[in-house]
Coordinates of C-alpha atoms in Angstrom, one line a residue:
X153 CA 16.6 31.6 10.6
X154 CA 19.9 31.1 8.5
X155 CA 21.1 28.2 11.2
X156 CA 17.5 26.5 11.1
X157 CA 17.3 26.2 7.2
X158 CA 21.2 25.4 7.2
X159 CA 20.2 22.3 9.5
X160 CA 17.4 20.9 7.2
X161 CA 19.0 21.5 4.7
X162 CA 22.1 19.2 6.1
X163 CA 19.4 16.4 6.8
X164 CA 17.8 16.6 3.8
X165 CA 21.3 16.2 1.9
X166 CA 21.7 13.5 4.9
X167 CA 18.6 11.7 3.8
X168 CA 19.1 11.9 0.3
X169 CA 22.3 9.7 0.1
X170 CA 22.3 6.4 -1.5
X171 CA 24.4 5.0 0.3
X172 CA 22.0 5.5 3.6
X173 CA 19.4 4.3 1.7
X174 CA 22.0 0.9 0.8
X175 CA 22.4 0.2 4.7
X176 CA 18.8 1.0 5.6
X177 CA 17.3 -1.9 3.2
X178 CA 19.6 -3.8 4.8
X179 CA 18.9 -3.3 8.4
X180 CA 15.1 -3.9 7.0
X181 CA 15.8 -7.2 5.6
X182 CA 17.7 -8.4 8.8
X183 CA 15.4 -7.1 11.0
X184 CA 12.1 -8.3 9.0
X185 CA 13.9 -12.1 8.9
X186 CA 14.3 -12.0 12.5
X187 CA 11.1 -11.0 13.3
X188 CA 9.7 -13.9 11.2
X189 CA 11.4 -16.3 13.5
X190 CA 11.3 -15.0 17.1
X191 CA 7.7 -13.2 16.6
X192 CA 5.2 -14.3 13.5
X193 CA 6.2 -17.8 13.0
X194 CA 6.2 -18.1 17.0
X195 CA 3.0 -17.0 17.4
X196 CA 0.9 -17.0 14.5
X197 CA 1.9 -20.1 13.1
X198 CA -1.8 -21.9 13.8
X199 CA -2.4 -18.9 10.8
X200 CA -0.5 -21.0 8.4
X201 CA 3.1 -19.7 9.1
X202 CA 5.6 -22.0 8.6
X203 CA 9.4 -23.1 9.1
X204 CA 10.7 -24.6 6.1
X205 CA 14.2 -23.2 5.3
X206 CA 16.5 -25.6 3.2
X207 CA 20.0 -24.7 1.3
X208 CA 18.3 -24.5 -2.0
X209 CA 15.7 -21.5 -0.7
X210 CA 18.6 -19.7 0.9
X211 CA 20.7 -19.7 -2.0
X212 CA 18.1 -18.7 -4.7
X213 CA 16.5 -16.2 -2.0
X214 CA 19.5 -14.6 -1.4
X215 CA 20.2 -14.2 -5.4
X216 CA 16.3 -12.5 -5.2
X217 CA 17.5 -10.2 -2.6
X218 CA 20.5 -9.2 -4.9
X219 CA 18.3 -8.5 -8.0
X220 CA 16.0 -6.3 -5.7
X221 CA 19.1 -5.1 -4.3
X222 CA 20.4 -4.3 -8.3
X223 CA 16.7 -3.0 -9.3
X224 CA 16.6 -0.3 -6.5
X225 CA 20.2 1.1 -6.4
X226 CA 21.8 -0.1 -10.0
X227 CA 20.3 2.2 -12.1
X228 CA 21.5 6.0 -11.7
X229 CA 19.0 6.8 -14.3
X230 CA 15.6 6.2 -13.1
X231 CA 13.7 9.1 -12.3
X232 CA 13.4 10.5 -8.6
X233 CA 9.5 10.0 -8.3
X234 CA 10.5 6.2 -9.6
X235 CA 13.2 5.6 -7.5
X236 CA 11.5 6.0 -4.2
X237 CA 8.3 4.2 -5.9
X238 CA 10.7 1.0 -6.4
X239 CA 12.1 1.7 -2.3
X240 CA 7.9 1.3 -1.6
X241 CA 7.4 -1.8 -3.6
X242 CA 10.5 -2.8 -2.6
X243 CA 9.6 -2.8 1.3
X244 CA 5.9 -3.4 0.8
X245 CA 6.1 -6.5 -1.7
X246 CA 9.4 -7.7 -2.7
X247 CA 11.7 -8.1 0.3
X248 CA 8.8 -10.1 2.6
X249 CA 8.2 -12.3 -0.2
X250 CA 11.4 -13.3 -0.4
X251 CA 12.1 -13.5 3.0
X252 CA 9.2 -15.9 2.8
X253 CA 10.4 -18.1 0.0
X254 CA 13.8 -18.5 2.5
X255 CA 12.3 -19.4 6.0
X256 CA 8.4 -20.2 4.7
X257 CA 7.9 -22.1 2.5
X258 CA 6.3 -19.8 0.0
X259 CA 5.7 -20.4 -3.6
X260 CA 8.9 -19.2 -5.7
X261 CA 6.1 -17.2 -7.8
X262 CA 6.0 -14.5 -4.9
X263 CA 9.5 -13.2 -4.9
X264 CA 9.7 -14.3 -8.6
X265 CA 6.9 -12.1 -10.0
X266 CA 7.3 -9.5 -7.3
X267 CA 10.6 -8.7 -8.4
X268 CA 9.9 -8.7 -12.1
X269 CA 7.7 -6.0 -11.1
X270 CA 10.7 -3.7 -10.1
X271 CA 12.8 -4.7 -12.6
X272 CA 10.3 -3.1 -14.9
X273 CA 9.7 -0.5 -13.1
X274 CA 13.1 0.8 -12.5
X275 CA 13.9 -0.1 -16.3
X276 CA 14.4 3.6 -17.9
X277 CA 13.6 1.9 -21.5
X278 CA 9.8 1.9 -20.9
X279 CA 9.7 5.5 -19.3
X280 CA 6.5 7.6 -21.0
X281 CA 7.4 11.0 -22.8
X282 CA 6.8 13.9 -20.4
X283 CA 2.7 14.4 -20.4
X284 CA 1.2 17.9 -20.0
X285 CA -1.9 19.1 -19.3
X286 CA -3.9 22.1 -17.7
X287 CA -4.7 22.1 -13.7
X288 CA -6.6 24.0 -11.8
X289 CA -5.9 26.8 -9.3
X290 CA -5.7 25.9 -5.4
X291 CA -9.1 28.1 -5.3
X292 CA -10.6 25.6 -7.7
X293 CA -9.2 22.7 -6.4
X294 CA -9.9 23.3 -2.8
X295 CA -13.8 23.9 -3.8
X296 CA -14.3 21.0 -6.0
X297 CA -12.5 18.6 -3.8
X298 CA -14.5 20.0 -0.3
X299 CA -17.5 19.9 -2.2
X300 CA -17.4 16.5 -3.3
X301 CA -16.4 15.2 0.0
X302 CA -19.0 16.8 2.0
X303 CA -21.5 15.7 -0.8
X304 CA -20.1 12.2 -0.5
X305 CA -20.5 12.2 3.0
X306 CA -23.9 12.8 3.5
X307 CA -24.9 9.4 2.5
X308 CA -22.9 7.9 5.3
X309 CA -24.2 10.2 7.8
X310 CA -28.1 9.1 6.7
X311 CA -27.2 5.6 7.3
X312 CA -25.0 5.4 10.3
X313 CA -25.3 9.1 12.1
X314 CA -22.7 9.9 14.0
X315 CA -20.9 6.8 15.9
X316 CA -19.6 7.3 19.3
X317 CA -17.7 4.0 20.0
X318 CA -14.3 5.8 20.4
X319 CA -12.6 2.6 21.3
X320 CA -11.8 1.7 17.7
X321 CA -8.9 3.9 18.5
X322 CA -7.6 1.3 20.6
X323 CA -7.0 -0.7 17.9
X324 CA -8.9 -3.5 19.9
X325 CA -11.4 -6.3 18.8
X326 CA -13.7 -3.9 19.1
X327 CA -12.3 -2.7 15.5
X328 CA -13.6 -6.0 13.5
X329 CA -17.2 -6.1 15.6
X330 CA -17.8 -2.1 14.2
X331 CA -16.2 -3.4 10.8
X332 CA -18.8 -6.2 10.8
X333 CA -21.5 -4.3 11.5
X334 CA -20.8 -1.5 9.2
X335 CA -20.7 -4.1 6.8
X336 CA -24.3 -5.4 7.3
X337 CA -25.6 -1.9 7.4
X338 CA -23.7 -1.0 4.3
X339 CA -26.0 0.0 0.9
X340 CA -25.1 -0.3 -2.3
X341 CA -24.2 3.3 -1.8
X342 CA -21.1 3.9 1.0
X343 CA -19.9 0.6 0.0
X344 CA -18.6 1.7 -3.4
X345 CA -18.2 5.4 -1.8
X346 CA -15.7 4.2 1.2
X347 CA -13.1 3.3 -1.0
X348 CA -12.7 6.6 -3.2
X349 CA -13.7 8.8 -0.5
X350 CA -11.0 7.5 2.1
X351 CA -8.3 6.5 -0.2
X352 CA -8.3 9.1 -2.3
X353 CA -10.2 12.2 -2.3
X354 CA -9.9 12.8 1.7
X355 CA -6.0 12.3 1.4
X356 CA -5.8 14.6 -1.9
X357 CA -7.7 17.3 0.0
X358 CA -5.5 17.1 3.4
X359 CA -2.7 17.3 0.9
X360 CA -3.4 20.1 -0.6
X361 CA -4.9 22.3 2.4
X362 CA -1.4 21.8 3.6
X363 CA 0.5 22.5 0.6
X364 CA -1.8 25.9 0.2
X365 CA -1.5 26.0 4.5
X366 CA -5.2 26.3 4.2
X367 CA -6.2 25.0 8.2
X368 CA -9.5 25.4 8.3
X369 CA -9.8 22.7 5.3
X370 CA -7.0 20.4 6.9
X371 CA -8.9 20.5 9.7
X372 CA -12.1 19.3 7.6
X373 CA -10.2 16.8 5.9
X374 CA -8.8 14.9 8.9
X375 CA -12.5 15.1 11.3
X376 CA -13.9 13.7 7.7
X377 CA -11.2 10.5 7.6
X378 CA -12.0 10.0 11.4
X379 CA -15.6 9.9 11.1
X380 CA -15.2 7.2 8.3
X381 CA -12.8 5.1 10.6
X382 CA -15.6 5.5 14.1
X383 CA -18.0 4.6 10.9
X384 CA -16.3 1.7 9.5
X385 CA -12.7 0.9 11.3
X386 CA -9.8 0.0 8.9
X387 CA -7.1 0.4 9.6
X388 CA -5.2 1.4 6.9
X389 CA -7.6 4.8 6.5
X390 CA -6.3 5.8 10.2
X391 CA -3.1 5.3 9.4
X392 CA -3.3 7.0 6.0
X393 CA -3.6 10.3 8.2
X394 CA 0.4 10.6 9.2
X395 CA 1.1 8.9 6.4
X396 CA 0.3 11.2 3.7
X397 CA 1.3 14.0 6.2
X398 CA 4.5 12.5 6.5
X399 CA 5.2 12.7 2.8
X400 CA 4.2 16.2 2.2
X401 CA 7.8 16.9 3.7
X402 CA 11.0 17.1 1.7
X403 CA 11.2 18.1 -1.8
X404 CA 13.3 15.6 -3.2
X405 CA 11.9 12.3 -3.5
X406 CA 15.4 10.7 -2.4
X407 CA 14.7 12.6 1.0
X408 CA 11.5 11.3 1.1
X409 CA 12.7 8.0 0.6
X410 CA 15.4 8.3 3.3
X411 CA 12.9 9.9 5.9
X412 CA 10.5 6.7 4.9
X413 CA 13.3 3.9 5.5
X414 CA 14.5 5.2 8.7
X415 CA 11.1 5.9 10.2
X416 CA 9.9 2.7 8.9
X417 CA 13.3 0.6 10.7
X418 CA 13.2 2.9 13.4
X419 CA 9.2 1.6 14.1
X420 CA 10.0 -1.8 13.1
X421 CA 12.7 -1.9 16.1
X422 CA 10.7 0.6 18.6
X423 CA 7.8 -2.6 18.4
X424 CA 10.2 -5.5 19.4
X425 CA 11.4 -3.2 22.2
X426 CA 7.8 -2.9 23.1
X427 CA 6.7 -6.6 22.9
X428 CA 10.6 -7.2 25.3
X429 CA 9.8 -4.8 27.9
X430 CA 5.9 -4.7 28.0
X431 CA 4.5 -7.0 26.6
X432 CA 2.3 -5.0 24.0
X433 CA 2.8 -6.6 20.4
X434 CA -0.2 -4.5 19.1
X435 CA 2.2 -2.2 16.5
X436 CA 4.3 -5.4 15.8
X437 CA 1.4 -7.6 15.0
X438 CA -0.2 -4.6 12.5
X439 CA 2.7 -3.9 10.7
X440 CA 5.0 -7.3 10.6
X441 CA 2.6 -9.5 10.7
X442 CA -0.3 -7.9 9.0
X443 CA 1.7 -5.5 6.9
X444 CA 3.9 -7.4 5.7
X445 CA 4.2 -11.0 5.6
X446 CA 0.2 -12.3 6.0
X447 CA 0.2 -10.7 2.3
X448 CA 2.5 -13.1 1.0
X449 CA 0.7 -16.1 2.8
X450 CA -2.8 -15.1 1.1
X451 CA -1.1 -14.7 -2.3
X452 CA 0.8 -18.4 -1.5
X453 CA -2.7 -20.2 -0.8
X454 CA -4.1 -18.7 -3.9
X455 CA -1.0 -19.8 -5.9
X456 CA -2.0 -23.6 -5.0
X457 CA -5.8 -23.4 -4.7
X458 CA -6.1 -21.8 -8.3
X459 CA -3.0 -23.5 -10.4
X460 CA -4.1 -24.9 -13.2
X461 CA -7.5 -23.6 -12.5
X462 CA -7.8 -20.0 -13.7
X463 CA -11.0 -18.0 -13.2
X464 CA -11.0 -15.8 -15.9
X465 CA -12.7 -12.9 -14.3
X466 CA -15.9 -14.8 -14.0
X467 CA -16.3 -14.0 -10.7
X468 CA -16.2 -9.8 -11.7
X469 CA -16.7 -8.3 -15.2
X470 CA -17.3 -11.6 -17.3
X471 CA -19.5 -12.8 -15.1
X472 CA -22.0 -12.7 -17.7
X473 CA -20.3 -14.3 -20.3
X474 CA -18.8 -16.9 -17.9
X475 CA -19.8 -19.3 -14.6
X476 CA -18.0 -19.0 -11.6
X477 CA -17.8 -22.5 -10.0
X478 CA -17.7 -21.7 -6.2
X479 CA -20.6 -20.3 -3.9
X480 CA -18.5 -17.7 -2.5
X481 CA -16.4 -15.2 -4.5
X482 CA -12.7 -15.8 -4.1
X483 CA -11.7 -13.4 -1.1
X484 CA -14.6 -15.0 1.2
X485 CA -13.4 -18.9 -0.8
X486 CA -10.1 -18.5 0.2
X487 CA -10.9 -17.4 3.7
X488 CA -13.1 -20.7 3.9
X489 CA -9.6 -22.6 2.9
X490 CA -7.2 -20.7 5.3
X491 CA -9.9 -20.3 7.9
X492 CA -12.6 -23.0 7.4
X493 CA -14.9 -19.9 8.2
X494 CA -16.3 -17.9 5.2
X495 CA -16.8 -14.8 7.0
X496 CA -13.1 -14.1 6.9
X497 CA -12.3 -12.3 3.8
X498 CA -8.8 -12.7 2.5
X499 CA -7.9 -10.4 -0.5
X500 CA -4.7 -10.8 -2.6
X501 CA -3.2 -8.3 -4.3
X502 CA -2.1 -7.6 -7.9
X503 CA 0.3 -10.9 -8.8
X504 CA -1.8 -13.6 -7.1
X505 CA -5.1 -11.7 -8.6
X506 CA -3.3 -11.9 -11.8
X507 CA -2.7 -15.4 -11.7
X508 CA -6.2 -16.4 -10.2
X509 CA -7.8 -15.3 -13.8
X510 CA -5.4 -16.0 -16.4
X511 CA -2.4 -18.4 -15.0
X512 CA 1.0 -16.6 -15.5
X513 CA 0.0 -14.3 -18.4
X514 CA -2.4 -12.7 -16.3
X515 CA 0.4 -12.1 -13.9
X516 CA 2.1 -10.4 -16.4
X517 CA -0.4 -8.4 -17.9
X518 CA -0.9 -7.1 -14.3
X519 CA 2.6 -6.5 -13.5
X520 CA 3.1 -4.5 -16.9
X521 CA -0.5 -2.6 -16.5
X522 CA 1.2 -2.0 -13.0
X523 CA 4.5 -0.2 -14.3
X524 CA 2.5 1.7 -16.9
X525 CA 0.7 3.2 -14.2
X526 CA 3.4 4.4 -12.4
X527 CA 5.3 5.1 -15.6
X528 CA 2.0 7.4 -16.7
X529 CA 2.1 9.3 -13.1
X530 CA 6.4 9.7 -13.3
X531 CA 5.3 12.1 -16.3
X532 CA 3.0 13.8 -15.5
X533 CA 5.3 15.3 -12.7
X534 CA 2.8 15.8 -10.3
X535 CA 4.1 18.0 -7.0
X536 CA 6.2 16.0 -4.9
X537 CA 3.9 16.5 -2.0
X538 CA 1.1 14.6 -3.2
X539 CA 3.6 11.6 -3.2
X540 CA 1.0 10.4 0.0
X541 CA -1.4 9.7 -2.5
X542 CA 0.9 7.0 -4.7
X543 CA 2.3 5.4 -1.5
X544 CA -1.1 4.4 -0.8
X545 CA -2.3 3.2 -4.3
X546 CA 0.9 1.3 -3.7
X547 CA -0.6 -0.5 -0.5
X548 CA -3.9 -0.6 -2.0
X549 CA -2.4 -2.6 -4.9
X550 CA -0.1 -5.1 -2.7
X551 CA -3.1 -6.0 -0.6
X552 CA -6.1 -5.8 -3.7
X553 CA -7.2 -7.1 -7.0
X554 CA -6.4 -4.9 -10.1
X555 CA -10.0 -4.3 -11.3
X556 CA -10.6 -3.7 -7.9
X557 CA -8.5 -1.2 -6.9
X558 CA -8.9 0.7 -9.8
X559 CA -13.0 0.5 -9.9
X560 CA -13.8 0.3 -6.2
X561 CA -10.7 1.6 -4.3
X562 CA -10.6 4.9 -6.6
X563 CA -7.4 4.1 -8.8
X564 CA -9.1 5.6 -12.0
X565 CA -10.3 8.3 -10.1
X566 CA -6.6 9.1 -9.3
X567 CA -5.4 8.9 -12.9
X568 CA -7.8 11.7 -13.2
X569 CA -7.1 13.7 -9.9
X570 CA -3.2 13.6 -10.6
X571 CA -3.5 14.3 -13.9
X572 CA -6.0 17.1 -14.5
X573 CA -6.4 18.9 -10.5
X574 CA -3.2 19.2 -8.4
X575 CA 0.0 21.0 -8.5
X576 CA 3.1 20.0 -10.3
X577 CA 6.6 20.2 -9.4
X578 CA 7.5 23.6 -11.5
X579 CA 4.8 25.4 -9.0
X580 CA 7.1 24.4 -6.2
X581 CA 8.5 28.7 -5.4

């Protein structure tokens, strides 16, 4: 027993160290760069890919990847829960934008903005004053948050039953017919349930049935997140499983963010290894080119298509005060321009949004709403465990609209969670 938690501890100390951290960014950024060469812009480049590397991207792109480089590991100071935050955004956002800007052609408004957004973030002059407030027992949090899934549920169950198309596992085509589908069967109801339901109340209620190793709710939890992905098939809810299992491990965020980088290079090399000796490209076309760098193409295209041509939220909350020019709104408009099809919906996340309805001062008011988030949820000090939950309001905002992900995707809703229902750190024993 001694020589088992003498071992985890060693590899937790192991993990923590900056300087792993230093040399696993690294091997990120190399490996990302080379896969944009030999794999995405090789094969996806009918997508809109391109190969436009000149001396002038390469210099200022490499002075990018130095300021991210600076924002992550420069300041001793930041908070734990903020440091690994920055390592997400870092991975998620900053580093494929820039590696973009170098070898494709990308506005200079992706890395720019992107890594204003760390800066800020990292900056220990805008941190929040420690915020306190009552939460509720495990008992009390296990029954509200059971009872409002199940409740939640039911309206999904009336109108779709109980699929039995397991091959959405497969990850196939099969995935986007079910998607459609669900889609055209959707009410007004599961549409704006999906988001909160999958994103965050399933995930808060896996977290903390294995925090309180309560298995009879974990169970309930992860048959609930599989019934909504046979429902409707995105991908990002199965993978939300492991992930927010994942980061229930380790106490100290710098683990965490050790564990996170060497999983995530360890995956990013284990799929070119697959596509070399058999062919299957299905992990490295999710995650590389999905994950990672078709993000920063959407957010290019709306760069050009709405310069000098800001919608001012008329297509969302002021739609009643203002007129939206286009026929479609502008996920389904820009999937027309990449796409020529209008089916395709292409959503941007929070710096193109930002831009789309207010030029670059909406950008900015995004970014900073963005930090003050994250600055608001650093106080708090919520239990390192439910760290799950922030990576994937994290993805949610690289790949969604602000309004959107706060209204529709549950980001208000996890204001409130986090700050009023789940443990903090000092109930770590």
């Amino acid at each position: 027993m001694n020589v088992s938690a003498s071992l985890k501890d060693k590899i937790t100390v192991w993990l923590s160290e900056k300087r792993l951290h230093h040399w696993l960014v690294a091997l990120f950024c190399i490996v990302l760069s080379v896969e944009y060469f030999s794999f995405v812009y090789s094969n996806y480049s009918y997508m809109g890919f391109r190969l436009d590397a000149n001396p002038v991207t390469i210099i200022v792109g490499l002075l990018f990847l130095v300021i991210i480089y600076i924002s992550l590991f420069g300041n001793r100071k930041v908070s734990s829960f903020l440091y690994l935050t920055a390592i997400c955004f870092g991975v998620i956002l900053c580093i494929p934008s820039t590696i973009m800007y170098i070898f494709g052609g990308v506005s200079i408004l992706c890395p720019l903005y992107s890594s204003l957004l760390l800066i800020l973030l990292t900056c220990d002059q805008l941190n929040i004053p420690a915020f306190t407030a009552n939460h509720a027992s495990y008992r009390w949090q296990a029954l509200t948050l059971a009872c409002i899934v199940i409740i939640l549920t039911i309206p999904f169950v009336i109108n779709y039953g109980f699929p039995t198309n397991f091959k959405v596992f497969s990850l196939g085509s099969e995935v986007y017919d079910v998607r459609l589908a669900a889609n055209r069967n959707a009410t007004l109801l599961t549409s704006y349930l999906f988001g909160p339901l999958s994103k965050i109340l399933l995930p808060t209620l896996l977290i903390t049935a294995i925090l309180h190793k309560d298995f009879k709710i974990t169970a309930l939890a992860v048959l609930a997140m599989l019934y909504l992905f046979l429902v409707n098939p995105h991908k990002t809810l199965l993978f939300s499983i492991p992930v927010t299992i994942a980061f229930v491990f380790f106490k100290q965020h710098e683990a965490k963010a050790g564990a996170f980088l060497l999983l995530l290079d360890f995956t990013l090399i284990l799929s070119v290894i697959m596509r070399l000796t058999i062919n299957s490209i299905l992990i490295e076309s999710i995650l590389i080119r999905r994950g990672f760098f078709l993000p920063v193409l959407i957010s290019d295209n709306y760069f050009m298509f709405f310069n000098n041509n800001p919608m001012m939220l008329s297509h969302s909350i002021l739609s009643g005060l203002l007129k939206y020019p286009y026929a479609w709104d502008p996920s389904h408009l820009m999937g027309f321009m990449m796409h020529e099809t209008s089916a395709t919906s292409c959503n941007t996340g929070i710096i193109a949004d930002g831009f789309m309805n207010f030029g670059h001062l909406g950008v900015l008011l995004w970014i900073f709403t963005t930090v003050f988030l994250f600055k608001y949820i650093d106080s708090i000090g919520i239990h390192h465990a439910y760290f799950g939950l922030v990576f994937i309001f994290i993805f949610t905002l690289a790949n969604s609209a602000l309004l959107t992900s706060m209204l529709t995707h549950g980001g208000i809703l996890l204001i409130l969670i986090l700050t009023f229902l789940v443990d903090r750190n000092k109930d770590d024993g």
